[in-house]
Coordinates of C-alpha atoms and ligand atoms in Angstrom, one line a residue:
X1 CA -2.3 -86.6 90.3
X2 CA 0.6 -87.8 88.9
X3 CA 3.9 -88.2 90.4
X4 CA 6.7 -88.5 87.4
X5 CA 3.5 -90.0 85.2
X6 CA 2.0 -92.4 87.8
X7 CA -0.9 -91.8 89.6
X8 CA -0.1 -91.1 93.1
X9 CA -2.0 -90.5 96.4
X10 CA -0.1 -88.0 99.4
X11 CA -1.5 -91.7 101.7
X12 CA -1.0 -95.2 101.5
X13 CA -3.3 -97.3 104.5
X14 CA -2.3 -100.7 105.1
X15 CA -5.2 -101.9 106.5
X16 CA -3.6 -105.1 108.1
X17 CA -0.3 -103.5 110.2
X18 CA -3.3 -101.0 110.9
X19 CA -0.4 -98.2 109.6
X20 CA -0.7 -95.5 107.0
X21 CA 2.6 -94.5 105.2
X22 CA 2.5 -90.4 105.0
X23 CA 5.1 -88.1 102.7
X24 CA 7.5 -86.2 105.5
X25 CA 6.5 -82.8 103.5
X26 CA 9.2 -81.1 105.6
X27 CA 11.5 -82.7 103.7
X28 CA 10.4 -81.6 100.2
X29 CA 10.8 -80.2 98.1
X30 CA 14.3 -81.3 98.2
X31 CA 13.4 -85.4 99.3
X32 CA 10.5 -87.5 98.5
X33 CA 10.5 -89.6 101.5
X34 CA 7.9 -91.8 103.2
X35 CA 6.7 -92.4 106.8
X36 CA 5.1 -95.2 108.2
X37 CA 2.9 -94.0 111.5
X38 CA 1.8 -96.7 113.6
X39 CA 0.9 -95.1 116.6
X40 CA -1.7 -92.2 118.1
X41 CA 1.5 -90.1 119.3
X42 CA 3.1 -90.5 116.0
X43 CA 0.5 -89.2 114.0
X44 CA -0.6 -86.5 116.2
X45 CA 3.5 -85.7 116.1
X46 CA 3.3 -85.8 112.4
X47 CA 0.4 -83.3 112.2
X48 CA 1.9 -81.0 114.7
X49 CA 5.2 -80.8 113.1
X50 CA 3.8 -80.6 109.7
X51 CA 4.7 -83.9 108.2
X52 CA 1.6 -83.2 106.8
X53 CA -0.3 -80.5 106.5
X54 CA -3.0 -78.9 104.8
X55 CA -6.8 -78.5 106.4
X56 CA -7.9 -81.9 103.9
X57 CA -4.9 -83.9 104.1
X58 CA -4.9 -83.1 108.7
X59 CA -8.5 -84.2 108.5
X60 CA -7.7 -87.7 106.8
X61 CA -4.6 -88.1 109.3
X62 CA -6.3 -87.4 112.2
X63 CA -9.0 -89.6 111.4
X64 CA -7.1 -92.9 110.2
X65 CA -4.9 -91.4 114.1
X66 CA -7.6 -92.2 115.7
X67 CA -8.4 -95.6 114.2
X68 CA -5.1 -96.5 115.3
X69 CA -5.6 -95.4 118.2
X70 CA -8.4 -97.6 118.8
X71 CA -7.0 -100.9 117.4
X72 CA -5.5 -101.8 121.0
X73 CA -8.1 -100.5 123.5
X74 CA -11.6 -99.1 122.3
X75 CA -13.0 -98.0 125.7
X76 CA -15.0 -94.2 125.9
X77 CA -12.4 -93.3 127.5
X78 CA -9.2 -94.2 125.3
X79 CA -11.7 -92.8 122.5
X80 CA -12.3 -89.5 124.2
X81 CA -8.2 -89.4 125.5
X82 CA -7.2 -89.8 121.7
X83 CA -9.4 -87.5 120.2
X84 CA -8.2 -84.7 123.2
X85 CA -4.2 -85.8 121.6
X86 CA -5.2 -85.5 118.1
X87 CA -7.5 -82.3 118.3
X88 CA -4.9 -80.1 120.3
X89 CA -2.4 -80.5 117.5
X90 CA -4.0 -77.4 115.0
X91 CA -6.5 -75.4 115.8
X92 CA -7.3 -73.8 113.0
X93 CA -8.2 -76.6 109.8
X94 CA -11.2 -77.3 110.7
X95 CA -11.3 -80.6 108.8
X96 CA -9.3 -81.9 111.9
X97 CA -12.1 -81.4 114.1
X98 CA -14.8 -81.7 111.9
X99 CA -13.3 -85.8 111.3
X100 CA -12.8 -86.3 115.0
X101 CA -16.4 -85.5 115.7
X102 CA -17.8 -87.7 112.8
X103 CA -15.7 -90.6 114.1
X104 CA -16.8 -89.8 117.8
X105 CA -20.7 -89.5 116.5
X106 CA -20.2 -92.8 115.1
X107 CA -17.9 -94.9 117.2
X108 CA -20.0 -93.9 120.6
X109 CA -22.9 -95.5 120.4
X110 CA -21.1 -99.0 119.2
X111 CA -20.1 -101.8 121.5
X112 CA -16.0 -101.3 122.2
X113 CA -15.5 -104.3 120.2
X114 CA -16.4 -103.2 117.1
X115 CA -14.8 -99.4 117.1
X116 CA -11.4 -100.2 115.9
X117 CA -13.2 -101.7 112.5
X118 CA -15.8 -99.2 112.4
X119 CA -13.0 -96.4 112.7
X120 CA -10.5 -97.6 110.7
X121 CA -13.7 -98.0 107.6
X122 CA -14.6 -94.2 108.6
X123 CA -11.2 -93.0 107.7
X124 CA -11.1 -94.4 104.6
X125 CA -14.6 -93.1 103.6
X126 CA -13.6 -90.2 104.7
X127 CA -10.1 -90.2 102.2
X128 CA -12.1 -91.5 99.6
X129 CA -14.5 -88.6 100.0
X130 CA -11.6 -86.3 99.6
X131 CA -10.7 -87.4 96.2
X132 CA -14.1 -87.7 95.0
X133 CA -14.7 -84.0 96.2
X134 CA -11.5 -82.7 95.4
X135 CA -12.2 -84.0 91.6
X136 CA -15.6 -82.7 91.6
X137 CA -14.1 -79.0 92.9
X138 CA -11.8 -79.5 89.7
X139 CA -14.8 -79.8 87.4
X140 CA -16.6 -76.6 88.6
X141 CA -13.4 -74.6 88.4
X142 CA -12.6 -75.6 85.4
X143 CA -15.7 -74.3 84.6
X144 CA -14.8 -71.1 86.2
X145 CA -12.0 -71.0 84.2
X146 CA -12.9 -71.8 80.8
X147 CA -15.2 -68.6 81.1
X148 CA -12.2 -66.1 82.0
X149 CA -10.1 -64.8 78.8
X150 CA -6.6 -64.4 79.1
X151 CA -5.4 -60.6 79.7
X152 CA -2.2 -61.2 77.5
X153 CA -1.8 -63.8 75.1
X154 CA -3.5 -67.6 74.7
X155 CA -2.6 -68.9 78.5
X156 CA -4.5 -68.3 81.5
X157 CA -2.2 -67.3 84.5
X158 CA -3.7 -68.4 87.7
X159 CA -1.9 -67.2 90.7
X160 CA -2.3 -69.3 94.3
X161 CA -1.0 -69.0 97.4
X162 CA 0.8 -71.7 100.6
X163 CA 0.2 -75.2 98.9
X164 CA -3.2 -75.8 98.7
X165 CA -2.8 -78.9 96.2
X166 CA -2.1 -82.9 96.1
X167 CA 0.3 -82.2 98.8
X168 CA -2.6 -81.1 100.9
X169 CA -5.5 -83.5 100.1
X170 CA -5.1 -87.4 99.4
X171 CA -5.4 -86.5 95.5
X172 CA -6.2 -83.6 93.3
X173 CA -6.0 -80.6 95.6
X174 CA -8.3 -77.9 96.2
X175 CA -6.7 -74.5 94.7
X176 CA -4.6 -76.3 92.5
X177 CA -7.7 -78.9 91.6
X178 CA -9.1 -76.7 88.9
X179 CA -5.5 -76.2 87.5
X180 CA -4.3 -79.5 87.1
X181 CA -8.3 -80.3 85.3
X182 CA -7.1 -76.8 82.9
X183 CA -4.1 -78.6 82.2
X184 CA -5.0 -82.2 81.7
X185 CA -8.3 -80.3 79.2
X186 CA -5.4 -78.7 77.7
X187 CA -6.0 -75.3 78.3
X188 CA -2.8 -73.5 78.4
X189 CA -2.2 -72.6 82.0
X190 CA 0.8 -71.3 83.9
X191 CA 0.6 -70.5 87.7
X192 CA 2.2 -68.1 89.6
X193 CA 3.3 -69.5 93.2
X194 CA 3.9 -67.4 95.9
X195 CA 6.7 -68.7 98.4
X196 CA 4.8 -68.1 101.9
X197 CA 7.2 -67.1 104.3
X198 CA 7.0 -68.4 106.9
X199 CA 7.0 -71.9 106.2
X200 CA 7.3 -71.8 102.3
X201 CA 4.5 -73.9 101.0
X202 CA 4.5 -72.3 97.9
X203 CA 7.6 -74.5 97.3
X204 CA 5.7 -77.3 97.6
X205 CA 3.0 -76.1 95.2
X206 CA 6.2 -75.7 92.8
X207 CA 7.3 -79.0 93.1
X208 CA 4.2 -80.9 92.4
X209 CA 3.4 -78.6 89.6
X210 CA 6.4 -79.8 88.2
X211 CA 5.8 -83.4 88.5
X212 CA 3.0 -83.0 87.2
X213 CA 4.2 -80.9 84.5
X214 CA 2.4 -77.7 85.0
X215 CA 4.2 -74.6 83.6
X216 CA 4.8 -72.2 87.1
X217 CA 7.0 -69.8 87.9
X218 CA 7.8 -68.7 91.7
X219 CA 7.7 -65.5 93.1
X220 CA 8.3 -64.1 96.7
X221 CA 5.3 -62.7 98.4
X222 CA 6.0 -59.3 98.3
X223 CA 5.8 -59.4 94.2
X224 CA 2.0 -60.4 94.5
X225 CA 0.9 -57.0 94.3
X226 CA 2.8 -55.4 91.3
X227 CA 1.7 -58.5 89.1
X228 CA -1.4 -58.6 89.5
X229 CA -1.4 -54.3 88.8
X230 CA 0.3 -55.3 85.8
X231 CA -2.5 -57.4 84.6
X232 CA -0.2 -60.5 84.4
X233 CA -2.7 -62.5 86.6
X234 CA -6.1 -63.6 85.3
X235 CA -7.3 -65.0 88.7
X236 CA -6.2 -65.9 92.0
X237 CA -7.6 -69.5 93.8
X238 CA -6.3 -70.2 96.9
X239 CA -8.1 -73.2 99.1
X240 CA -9.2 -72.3 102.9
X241 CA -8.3 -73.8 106.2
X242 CA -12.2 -72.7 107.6
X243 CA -15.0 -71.0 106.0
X244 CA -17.5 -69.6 108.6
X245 CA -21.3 -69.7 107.8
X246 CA -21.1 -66.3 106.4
X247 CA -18.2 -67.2 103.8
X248 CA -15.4 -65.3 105.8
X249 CA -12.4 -67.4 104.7
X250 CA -9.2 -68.3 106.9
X251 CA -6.6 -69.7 105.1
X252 CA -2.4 -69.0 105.0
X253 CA -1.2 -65.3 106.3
X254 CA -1.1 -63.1 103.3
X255 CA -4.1 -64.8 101.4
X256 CA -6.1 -61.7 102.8
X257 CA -3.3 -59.0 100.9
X258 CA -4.2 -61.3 97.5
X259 CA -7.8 -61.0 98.2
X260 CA -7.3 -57.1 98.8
X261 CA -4.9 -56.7 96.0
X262 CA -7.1 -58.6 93.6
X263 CA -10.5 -56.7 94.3
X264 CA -8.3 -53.3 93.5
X265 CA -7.6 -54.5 90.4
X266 CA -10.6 -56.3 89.5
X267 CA -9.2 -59.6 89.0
X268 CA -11.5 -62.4 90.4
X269 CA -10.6 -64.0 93.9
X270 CA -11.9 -67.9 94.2
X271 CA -11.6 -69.8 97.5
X272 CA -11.9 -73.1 96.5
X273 CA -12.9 -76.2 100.1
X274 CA -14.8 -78.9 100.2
X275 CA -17.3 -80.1 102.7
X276 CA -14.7 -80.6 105.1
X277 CA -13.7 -76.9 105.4
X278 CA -17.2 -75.7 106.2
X279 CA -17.5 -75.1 109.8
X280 CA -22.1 -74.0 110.0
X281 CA -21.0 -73.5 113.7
X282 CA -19.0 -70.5 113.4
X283 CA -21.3 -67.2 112.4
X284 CA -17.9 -64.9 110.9
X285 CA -14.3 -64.9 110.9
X286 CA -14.1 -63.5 114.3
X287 CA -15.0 -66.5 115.7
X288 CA -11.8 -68.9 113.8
X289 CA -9.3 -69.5 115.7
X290 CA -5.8 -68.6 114.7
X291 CA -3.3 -70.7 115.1
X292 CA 0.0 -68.7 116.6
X293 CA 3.2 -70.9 115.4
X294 CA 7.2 -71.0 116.8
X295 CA 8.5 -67.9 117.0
X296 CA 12.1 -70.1 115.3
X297 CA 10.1 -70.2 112.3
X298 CA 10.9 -66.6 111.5
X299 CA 13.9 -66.7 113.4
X300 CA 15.8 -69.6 111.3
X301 CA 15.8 -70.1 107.6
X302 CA 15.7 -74.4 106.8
X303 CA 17.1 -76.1 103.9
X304 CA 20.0 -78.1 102.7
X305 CA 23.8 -77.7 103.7
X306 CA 26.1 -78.4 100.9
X307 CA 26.3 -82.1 101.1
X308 CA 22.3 -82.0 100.9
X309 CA 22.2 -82.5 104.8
X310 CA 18.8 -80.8 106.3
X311 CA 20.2 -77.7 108.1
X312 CA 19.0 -74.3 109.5
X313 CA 20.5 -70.8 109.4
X314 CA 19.8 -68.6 112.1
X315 CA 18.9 -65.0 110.7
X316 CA 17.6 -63.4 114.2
X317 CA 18.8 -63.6 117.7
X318 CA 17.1 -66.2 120.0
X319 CA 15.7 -63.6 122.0
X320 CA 14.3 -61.4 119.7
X321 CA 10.8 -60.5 119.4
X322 CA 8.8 -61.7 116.8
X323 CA 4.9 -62.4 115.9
X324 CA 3.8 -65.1 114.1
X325 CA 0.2 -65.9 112.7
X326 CA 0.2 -68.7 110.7
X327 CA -3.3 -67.8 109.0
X328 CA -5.5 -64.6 108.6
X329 CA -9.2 -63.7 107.4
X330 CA -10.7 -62.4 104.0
X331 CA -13.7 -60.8 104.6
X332 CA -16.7 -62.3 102.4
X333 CA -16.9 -59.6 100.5
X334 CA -13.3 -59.4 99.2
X335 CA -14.3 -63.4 98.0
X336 CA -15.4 -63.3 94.1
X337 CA -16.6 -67.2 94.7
X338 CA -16.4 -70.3 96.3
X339 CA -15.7 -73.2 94.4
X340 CA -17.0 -76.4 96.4
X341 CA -17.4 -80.1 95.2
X342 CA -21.6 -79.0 94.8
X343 CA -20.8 -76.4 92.4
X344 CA -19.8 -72.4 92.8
X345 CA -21.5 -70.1 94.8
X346 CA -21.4 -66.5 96.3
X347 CA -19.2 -66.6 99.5
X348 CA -22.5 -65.6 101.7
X349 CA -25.0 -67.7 104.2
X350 CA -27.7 -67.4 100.9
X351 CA -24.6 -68.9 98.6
X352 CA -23.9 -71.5 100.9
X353 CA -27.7 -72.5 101.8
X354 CA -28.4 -73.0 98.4
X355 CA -25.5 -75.5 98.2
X356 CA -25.7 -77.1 101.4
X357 CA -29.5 -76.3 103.0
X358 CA -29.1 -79.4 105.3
X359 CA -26.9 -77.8 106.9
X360 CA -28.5 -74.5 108.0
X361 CA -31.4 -74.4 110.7
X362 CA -34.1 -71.6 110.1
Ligands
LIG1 O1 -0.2 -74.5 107.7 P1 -0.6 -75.3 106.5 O2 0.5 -75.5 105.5 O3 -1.3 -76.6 106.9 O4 -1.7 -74.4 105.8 C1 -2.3 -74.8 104.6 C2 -3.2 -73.8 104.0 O5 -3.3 -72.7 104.5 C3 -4.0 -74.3 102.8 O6 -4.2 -73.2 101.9 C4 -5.3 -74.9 103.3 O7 -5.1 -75.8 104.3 C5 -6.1 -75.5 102.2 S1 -5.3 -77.0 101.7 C6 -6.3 -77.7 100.5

């Protein structure tokens, strides 16, 4: 994608220093600033705190983490004690797990001499995967999108929710992959980016639209509903933290109100994940995880001060009682299609075995 017209990626690996240089995406949209991580607590402290985020982008942290992690001692146990750090950070993204085991599968069985090379190689196949897969989703929903006519007018008006884009992938996006391929074909697209309350990713999803020059307009969550009863959405794609083996989708709290929204109104949901995202393990949604964040996240509202200093406001008292889910389920059903780097298929075990049969026992 491009950042102000040059290509960028969300990570830069410097092989040599054995560091990767990460956007701090808690302090956009309002700074663009880079961090160098040099260390296993620093990158798990990084993912935890949200520096970065999104289930692709966690996956690819956690993995180059571990790498690091490795370049002073390789023993089984350091390997095992790193990938204990890094995997307690988020439970939900299953691409965090899902790269820790692939290292561990692949480290193990090699002399301690020769993991820190071996691991620090695996993370970058595994962020050059991303890209690769990422483009590939962009193709198929572009696809998707082509064959959808616009309700009013010439432009298609894709709505998505949290930030499921660059931001949250080493290039392209998921969600926001298909979008940015619409645009670049020069299919006139404008997106409709819902804030996410809590942590507002949709302000994220703004602000690379905007470098990249995609025409967007934000709303709060709450005005999902009456615009997609007022037929000013054509289709919703939002990416997924985990998709269970029967295509039961978590991704960001209120995704599953879209998804509901959407099917009363007939307007086609996409879910749009690569690999990564696909956890064979888990049978249904029941079995995800949800991750249960900070109370303070509800309880303070963050931004700028006047003289642009990072500040928060407090808009509850300390003490008062609050819930906070940071993702939720849509059922398979309420899922029009998921759009994967293989190609699209019916959220269900039969769409995904078609797609992925290696990965399905009988
Ligand atoms: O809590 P976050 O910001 O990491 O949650 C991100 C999402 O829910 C995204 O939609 C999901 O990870 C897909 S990112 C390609």
């Amino acid at each position: 994608m491009n950042i102000d017209a040059t290509p960028t990626r969300t990570l830069r690996a410097d092989p040599a220093r054995r560091s990767i240089d990460i956007i701090d995406q808690t302090r956009l949209p309002l700074a663009l600033h880079w961090v160098r991580i040099a260390s296993l607590e620093a990158a798990a402290e990084a993912i935890r705190a949200m520096q970065v985020r999104g289930a692709p982008l966690i996956g690819v942290t956690a993995a180059y983490g571990l790498a690091i992690a490795l370049a002073s001692e390789a023993s089984e146990a350091r390997l095992d004690a790193a990938i204990a750090i890094l995997g307690a950070t988020r439970p939900t993204a299953v691409n965090l797990h899902w790269a820790l085991a692939r290292l561990r599968r692949l480290l193990l069985p090699l002399p301690p001499a020769r993991r820190a090379d071996a691991a620090w190689a695996e993370a970058a196949a595994i962020a050059e995967e991303d890209v690769a897969q990422n483009a590939a989703i962009g193709r198929h929903g572009l696809g998707l999108l082509r064959q959808i006519p616009p309700r009013r007018g010439q432009t298609l008006n894709v709505m998505t929710h949290c930030n499921a884009g660059w931001l949250a992938t080493v290039d392209h996006g998921t969600a926001l992959s298909p979008v940015y391929a619409a645009h670049d074909a020069s299919l006139p697209v404008h997106v409709w980016v819902s804030e996410t309350r809590p942590r507002n990713q949709g302000l994220l999803t703004a602000w690379e639209l905007a470098r990249h020059g995609v025409p967007h307009t934000v709303i709060a969550d709450n005005a999902a509903g009456i615009l997609l009863r007022a037929g000013r959405v054509d289709a919703v794609i939002v990416g997924a933290d985990r998709i269970a083996a029967n295509g039961d989708v978590a991704n960001k709290v209120g995704t599953y109100l879209k998804a509901l929204a959407c099917a009363d109104n007939d307007i086609p949901f996409y879910v749009a994940a690569p690999r990564s995202t696909l956890d064979f393990a888990c049978p249904d949604g029941n079995a995800i995880p949800i991750e249960e964040r900070d109370g303070d996240e509800l309880r303070e509202v963050r931004g700028v001060d006047a003289q642009g200093a990072p500040s928060a406001l407090r808009q509850l008292p300390p003490g008062e009682a609050v819930a906070n889910p940071a993702f939720d389920i849509t059922p398979a059903r309420r899922v029009s299609a998921l759009i994967t780097e293989r190609g699209v298929c019916p959220a269900s075990r039969d769409g995904l075995l078609r797609l992925y049969p290696e990965n399905f026992h009988s």
